[in-house]
Structures are given as structure tokens and as C-alpha cells.
Coordinates of C-alpha atoms in Angstrom, one line a residue:
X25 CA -28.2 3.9 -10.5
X26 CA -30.3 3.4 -7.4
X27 CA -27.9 3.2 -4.1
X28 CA -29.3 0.9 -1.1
X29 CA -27.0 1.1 1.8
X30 CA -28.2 -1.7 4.5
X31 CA -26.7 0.2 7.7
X32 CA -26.1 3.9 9.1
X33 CA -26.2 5.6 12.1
X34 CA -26.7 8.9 11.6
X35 CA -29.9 9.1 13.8
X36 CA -27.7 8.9 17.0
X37 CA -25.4 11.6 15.3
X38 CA -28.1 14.1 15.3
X39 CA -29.9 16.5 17.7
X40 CA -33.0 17.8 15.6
X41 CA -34.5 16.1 12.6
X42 CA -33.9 18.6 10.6
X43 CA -29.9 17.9 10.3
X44 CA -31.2 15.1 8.4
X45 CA -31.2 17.4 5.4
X46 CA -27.6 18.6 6.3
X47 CA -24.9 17.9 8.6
X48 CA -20.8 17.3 9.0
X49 CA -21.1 14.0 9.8
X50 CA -21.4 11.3 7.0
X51 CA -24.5 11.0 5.5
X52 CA -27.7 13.5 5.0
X53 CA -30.6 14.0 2.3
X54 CA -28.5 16.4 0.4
X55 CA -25.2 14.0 -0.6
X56 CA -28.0 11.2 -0.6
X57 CA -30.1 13.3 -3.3
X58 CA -27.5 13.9 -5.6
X59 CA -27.9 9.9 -6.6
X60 CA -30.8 10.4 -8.3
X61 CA -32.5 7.2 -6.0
X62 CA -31.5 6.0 -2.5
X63 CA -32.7 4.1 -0.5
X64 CA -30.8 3.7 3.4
X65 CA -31.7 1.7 6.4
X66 CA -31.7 4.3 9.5
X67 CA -30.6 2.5 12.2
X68 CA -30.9 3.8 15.9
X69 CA -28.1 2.8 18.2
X70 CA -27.8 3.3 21.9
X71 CA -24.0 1.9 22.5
X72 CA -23.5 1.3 26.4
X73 CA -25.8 -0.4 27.8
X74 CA -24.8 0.2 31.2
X75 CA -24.7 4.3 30.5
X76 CA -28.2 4.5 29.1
X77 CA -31.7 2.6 29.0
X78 CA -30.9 1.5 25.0
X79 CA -35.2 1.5 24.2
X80 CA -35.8 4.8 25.1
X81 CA -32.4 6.0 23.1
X82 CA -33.1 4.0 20.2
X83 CA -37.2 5.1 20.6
X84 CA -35.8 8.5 20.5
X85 CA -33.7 8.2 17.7
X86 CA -36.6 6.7 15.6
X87 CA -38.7 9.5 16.6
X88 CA -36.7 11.8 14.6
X89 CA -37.0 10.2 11.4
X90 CA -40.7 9.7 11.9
X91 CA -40.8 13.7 12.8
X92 CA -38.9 14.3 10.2
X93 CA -41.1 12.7 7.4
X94 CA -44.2 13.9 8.8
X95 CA -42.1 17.3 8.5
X96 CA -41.0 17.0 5.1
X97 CA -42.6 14.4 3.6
X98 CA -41.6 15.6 -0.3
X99 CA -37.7 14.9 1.3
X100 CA -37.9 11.7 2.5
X101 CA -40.1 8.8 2.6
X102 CA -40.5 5.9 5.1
X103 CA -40.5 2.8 3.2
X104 CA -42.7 0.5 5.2
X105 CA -44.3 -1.8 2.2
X106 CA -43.0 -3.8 -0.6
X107 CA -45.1 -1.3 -2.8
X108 CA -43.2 2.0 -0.7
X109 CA -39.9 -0.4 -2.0
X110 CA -41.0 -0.4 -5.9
X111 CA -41.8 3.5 -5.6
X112 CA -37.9 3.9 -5.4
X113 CA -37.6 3.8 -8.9
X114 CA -38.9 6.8 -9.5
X115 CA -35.8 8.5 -7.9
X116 CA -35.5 10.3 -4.3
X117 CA -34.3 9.3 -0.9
X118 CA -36.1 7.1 0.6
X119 CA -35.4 6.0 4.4
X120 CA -36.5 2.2 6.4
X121 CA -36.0 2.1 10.2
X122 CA -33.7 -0.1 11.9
X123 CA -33.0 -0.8 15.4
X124 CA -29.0 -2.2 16.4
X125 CA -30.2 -4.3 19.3
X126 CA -33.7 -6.3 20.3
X127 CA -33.8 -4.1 23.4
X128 CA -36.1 -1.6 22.0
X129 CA -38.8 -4.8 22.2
X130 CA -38.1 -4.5 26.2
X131 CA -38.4 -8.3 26.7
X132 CA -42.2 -7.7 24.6
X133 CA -43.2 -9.2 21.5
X134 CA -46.1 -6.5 22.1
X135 CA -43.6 -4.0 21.6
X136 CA -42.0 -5.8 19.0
X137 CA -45.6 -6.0 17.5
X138 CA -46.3 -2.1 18.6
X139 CA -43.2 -0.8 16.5
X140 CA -43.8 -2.9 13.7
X141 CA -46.8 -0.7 12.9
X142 CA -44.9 2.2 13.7
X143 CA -42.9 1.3 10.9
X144 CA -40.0 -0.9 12.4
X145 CA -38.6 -3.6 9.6
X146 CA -34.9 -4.0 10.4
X147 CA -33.5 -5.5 13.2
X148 CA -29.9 -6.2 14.4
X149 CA -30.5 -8.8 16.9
X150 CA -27.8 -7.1 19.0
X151 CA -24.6 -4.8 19.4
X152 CA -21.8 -5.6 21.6
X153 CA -23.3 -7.2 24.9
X154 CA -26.1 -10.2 25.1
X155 CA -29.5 -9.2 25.8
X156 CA -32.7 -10.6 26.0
X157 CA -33.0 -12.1 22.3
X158 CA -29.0 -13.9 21.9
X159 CA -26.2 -13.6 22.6
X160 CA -23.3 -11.1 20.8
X161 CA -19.9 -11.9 19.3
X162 CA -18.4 -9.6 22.2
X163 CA -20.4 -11.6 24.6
X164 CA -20.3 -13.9 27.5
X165 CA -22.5 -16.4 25.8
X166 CA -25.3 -16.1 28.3
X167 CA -28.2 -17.7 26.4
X168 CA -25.6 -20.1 24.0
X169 CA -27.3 -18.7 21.3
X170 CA -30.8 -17.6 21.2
X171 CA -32.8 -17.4 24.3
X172 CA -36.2 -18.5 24.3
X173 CA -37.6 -15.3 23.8
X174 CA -35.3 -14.6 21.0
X175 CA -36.7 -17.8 19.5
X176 CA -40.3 -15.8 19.4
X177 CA -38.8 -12.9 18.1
X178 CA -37.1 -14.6 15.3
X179 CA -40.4 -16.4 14.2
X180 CA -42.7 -13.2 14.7
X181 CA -40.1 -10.8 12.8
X182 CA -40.8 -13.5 9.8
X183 CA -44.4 -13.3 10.3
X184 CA -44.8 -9.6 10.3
X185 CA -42.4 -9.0 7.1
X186 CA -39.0 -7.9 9.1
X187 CA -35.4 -8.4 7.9
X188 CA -33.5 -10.1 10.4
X189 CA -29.8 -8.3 10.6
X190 CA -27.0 -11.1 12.0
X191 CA -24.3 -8.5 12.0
X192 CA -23.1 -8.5 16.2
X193 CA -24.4 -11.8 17.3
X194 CA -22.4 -14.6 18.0
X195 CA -21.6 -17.7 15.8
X196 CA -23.6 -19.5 18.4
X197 CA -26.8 -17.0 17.9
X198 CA -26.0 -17.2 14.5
X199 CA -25.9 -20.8 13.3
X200 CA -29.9 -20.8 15.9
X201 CA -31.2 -18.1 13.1
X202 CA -30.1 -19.8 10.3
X203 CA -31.6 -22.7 10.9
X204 CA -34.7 -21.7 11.9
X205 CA -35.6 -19.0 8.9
X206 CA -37.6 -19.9 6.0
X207 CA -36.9 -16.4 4.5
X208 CA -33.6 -14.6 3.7
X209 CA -31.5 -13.0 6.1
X210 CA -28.9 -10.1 6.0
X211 CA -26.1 -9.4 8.0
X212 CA -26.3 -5.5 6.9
X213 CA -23.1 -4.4 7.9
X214 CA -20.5 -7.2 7.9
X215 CA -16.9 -8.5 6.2
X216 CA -15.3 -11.8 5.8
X217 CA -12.7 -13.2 8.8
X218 CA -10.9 -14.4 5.9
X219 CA -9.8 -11.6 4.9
X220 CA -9.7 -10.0 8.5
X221 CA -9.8 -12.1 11.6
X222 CA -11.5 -9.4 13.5
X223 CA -14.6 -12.0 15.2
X224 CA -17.2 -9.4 14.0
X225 CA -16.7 -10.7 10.4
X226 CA -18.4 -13.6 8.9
X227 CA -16.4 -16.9 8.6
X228 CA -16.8 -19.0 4.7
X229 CA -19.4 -20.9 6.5
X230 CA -21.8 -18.0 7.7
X231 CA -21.4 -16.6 4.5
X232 CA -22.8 -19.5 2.3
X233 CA -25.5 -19.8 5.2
X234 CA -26.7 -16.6 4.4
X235 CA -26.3 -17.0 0.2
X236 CA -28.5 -20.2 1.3
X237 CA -31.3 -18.1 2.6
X238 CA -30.9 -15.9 -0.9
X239 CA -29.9 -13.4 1.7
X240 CA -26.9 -10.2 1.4
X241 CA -24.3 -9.1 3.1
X242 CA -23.6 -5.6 3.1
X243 CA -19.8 -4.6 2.9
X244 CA -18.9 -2.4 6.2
X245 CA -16.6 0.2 5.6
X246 CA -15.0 0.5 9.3
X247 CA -10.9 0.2 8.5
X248 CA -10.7 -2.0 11.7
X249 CA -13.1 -4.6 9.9
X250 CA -11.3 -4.2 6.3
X251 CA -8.0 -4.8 7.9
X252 CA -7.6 -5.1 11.4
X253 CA -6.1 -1.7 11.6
X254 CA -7.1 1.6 11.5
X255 CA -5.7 2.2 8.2
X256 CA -7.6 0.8 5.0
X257 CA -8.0 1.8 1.5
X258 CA -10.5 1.6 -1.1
X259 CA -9.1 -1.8 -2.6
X260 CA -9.5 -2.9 0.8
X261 CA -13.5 -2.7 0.4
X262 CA -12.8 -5.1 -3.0
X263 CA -11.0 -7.4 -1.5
X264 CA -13.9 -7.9 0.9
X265 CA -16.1 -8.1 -1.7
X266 CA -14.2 -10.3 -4.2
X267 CA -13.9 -13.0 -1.7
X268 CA -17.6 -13.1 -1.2
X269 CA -18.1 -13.3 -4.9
X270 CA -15.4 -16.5 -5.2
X271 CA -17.6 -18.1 -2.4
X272 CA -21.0 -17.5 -3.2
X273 CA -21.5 -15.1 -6.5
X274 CA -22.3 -11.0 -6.5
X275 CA -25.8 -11.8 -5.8
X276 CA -25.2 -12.1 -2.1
X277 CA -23.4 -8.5 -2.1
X278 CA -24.5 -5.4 -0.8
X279 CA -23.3 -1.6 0.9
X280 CA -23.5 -1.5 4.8
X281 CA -21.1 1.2 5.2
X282 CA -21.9 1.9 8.4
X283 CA -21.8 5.4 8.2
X284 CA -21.4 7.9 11.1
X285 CA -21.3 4.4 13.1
X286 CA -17.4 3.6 12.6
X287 CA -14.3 5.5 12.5
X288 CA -11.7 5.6 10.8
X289 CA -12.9 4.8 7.2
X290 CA -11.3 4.2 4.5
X291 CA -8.5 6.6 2.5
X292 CA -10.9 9.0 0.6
X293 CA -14.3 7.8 1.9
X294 CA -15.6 10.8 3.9
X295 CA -19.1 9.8 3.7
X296 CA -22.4 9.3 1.2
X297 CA -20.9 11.7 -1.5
X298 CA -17.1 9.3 -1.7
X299 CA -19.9 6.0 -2.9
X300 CA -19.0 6.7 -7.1
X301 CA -15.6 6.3 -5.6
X302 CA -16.3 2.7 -4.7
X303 CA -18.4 2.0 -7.7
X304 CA -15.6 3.5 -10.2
X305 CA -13.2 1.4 -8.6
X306 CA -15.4 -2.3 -8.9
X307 CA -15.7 -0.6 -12.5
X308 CA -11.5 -1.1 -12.7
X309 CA -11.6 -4.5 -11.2
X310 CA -13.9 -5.9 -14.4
X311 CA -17.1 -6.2 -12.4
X312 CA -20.4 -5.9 -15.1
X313 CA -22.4 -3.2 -15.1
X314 CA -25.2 -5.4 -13.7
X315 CA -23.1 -7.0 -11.4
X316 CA -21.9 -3.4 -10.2
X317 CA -25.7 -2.5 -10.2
X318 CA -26.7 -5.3 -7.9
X319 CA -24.1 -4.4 -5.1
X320 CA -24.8 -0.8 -5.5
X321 CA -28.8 -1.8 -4.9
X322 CA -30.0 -4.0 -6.4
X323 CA -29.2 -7.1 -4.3
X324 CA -30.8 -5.2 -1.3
X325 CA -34.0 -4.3 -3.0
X326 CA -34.6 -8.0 -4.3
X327 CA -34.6 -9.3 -0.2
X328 CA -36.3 -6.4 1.1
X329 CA -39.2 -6.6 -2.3
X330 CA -39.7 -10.3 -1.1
X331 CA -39.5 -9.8 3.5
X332 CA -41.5 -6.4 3.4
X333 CA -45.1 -7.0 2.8

């Protein structure tokens, strides 16, 4: 079964590309590996805006995995292409860069243009503060949405092939994308405020606006999303996912785990390896094989096969 997990952020975790291959935090090549095929976006993630300069954190962080498969490139593979996407099926881990927050363009759609070709295709719009592109759920709704310069990015990132990730931004910033795409979105690493009121999660509405682009949402795994306290459960993670399935069909469903990005997770999740855990359990519930197959991956690869180019 090939895993696709939309969000992790183990590239601020690390000091050297080489702890890619193995590390004590929650996800490396080697509990990746033993999948058989894998495919996970690598997201760079600068946190405080105020402590750092977030595009040369997240620049550096993206550096690594770049190193790393110039290093090794029989251990993992930058997917960059819809073509790199299909050569997934032939089993290894296989890795596509992500940036959480439109900072790394600094304000540029030159830069947003110049990391493209260094093989940039996802984008979270932003984290936990506005920037230059929207505003965030955590926000003091500086632009009401999207300013005019996120406006260009939106519209480029759909030009050039790039999956727009509406996990952080605000419902303001969020009802601007979705009405302006033509292609499907993802919020990569998001839950349902149904189910938990935290305001990170998606209401009934966002979700069916992002089942009406034919986009996913990938389930996070942070207990504080799954519940609203630090304690959660595997079941926890169903629940999430069941309630997106009454709404909108298993189509729509995907992983974001958010690995090495949140903490606490879930009773018995301790990273990559705990995923047949999850999977067993959606077995128990009655979920189809295919249906099981399509959160697992396969829901993932169909929006990324039709964005990437």
C-alpha cells in the first residue's frame, strides 16, 4: 500500500541531512522504507516570526532535503513532476517540498518563481501570524483575507503547477482562495470544528468547499486538534475522518499527521512506524479496502497527478 502523508516537519527537527535516514524524532527514511512506497510532503517551518527571519529558516530547511538527495539519491527522491508522482509505484520514499508560510517568497513572485524551479510545489499560505499573502486563523485580520499580492500568488501557484495548502489561514483568506481556484486545493494538515471547536479546524462549509475543488484534506494527528485536549486516541483520528466521509465521501480524505510538528499525539502513535495502527483500525470500523487505500494515498496522489505538471 503506498502511504502519502500531506504534512511533516521534520526538516526543522534536524541538524544535518543525513538524520533524514535516522533520528528519534517521528519520521525518517528508515520507518518510511519499511512501507514498501511513500510518498511525504517535507515541509520547512520557521515558527516565530519575531525570533527569526522565517525565509532564510525555511530556505535552510529546504536546503537539507535538496543536499540530501543530491547525497543519496538511491534513498530518496524529490518528486517535482507529475511523471516523478507515477514513479511512486514502483516502491521507495519519495519526498516533495513544502514551505508553512508564503514568507519564503519575501514579498516576490520572483522568488516564488525562483523556488518553483528549485523544486517548491506545496505551499501553506501561512502559520500562525498574517504575512504578506493573508491573513491566519491566529491573526489580526490585517489584509481581511488575501492581500493583493497574495491574490498574485494564488493565481501564479496555479500557473506553475503548485498545491495550495489552506491549513492556518483564516476563514476570511479562506473563503478568497476558494473562490478564485480553478484547480483543487488541500488543506494538508487539518480536522473538522465539528468535532473540535479548536478555530484551526475546518467548519462543514470549508470542508465541502474544498470536496468542490476535488481537493483533500489530510487528517492532523495533534491531540489538541482531535479533541481539544492534550489527550486523544486512535478512535479520535476516525471520528475525524468519519465525519468528513458523512459530509462529503472518502474521496476528499487524506494523512497530514503533522509529524515532528505537534505534540502530544495520539495514545500509541509515536511516529511513521504507528501508521498500520491507524489503517488496522479504519479496517475495524468497515472502511473498504479501496476506501482505506485512498486515505492511506491514494486520494493525495490523484490531486497532486492532476496540480504537478
Amino acid at each position: 500500500m503506498r502511504i502519502f502523508d500531506g504534512h511533516c516537519d521534520t526538516l526543522s527537527k534536524i541538524n544535518h541531512p543525513d538524520e533524514l535516514i535516522r533520528n528519534g524524532f517521528h519520521w525518517d527514511l528508515e520507518r518510511a522504507g519499511k512501507y514498501g512506497a511513500y510518498v511525504q510532503v517535507l515541509s520547512s517551518f520557521a515558527g516565530d516570526v519575531q525570533r527569526y527571519d522565517p525565509a532564510a529558516v525555511m530556505e535552510s530547511q529546504l536546503e537539507k532535503a535538496i543536499a540530501f538527495e543530491s547525497n543519496h539519491p538511491d534513498r530518496l527522491k524529490l518528486i517535482r513532476s507529475a511523471s516523478d508522482l507515477k514513479a511512486s509505484e514502483n516502491g521507495g520514499v519519495f519526498g516533495i517540498l513544502g514551505a508553512e508560510g508564503a514568507e519564503i517568497f519575501k514579498g516576490s513572485i520572483k522568488e516564488l518563481e525562483r523556488w518553483f524551479r528549485k523544486g517548491l510545489r506545496v505551499v501553506t499560505l501561512c502559520w500562525n501570524y498574517d504575512n504578506e499573502v493573508c491573513d491566519s486563523v491566529a491573526g489580526r485580520r490585517t489584509h481581511r483575507g488575501l492581500s493583493p499580492f497574495g491574490r498574485k500568488v494564488v493565481e501564479r501557484m496555479q500557473e506553475l503547477g503548485m498545491v495550495i495548502d489552506l491549513s492556518h489561514t483564516s476563514d476570511e483568506t479562506f473563503e478568497d482562495v476558494i473562490s478564485r481556484v480553478s484547480s483543487p486545493v488541500a488543506a494538508t494538515h487539518s480536522n473538522c470544528r465539528a468535532i473540535c471547536g479548536h478555530p484551526r479546524n475546518l467548519t462543514d462549509e470549508q470542508i465541502r468547499g474544498i470536496a468542490g475543488t476535488d481537493g483533500v484534506i489530510g487528517i492532523n494527528f495533534y491531540a489538541y486538534f482531535l479533541t481539544g485536549s492534550g489527550k486523544a486516541r486512535i478512535k479520535d483520528i476516525i471520528s475525524h475522518i468519519e465525519h468528513i466521509s458523512g459530509l462529503v465521501g472518502t474521496r476528499h480524505i487524506g494523512l497530514g499527521c503533522d509529524f515532528d510538528g505537534a505534540d502530544p499525539m495520539p495514545e500509541g502513535i509515536t511516529g511513521a512506524e504507528s501508521l498500520t495502527l491507524v489503517l488496522e483500525t479504519l479496517a475495524k470500523a468497515n472502511y473498504s479496502e479501496q476506501d482505506i487505500r485512498m486515505i492511506a494515498g491514494g486520494n493525495f496522489l490523484r490531486i497532486f497527478t492532476r496540480i504537478l505538471r
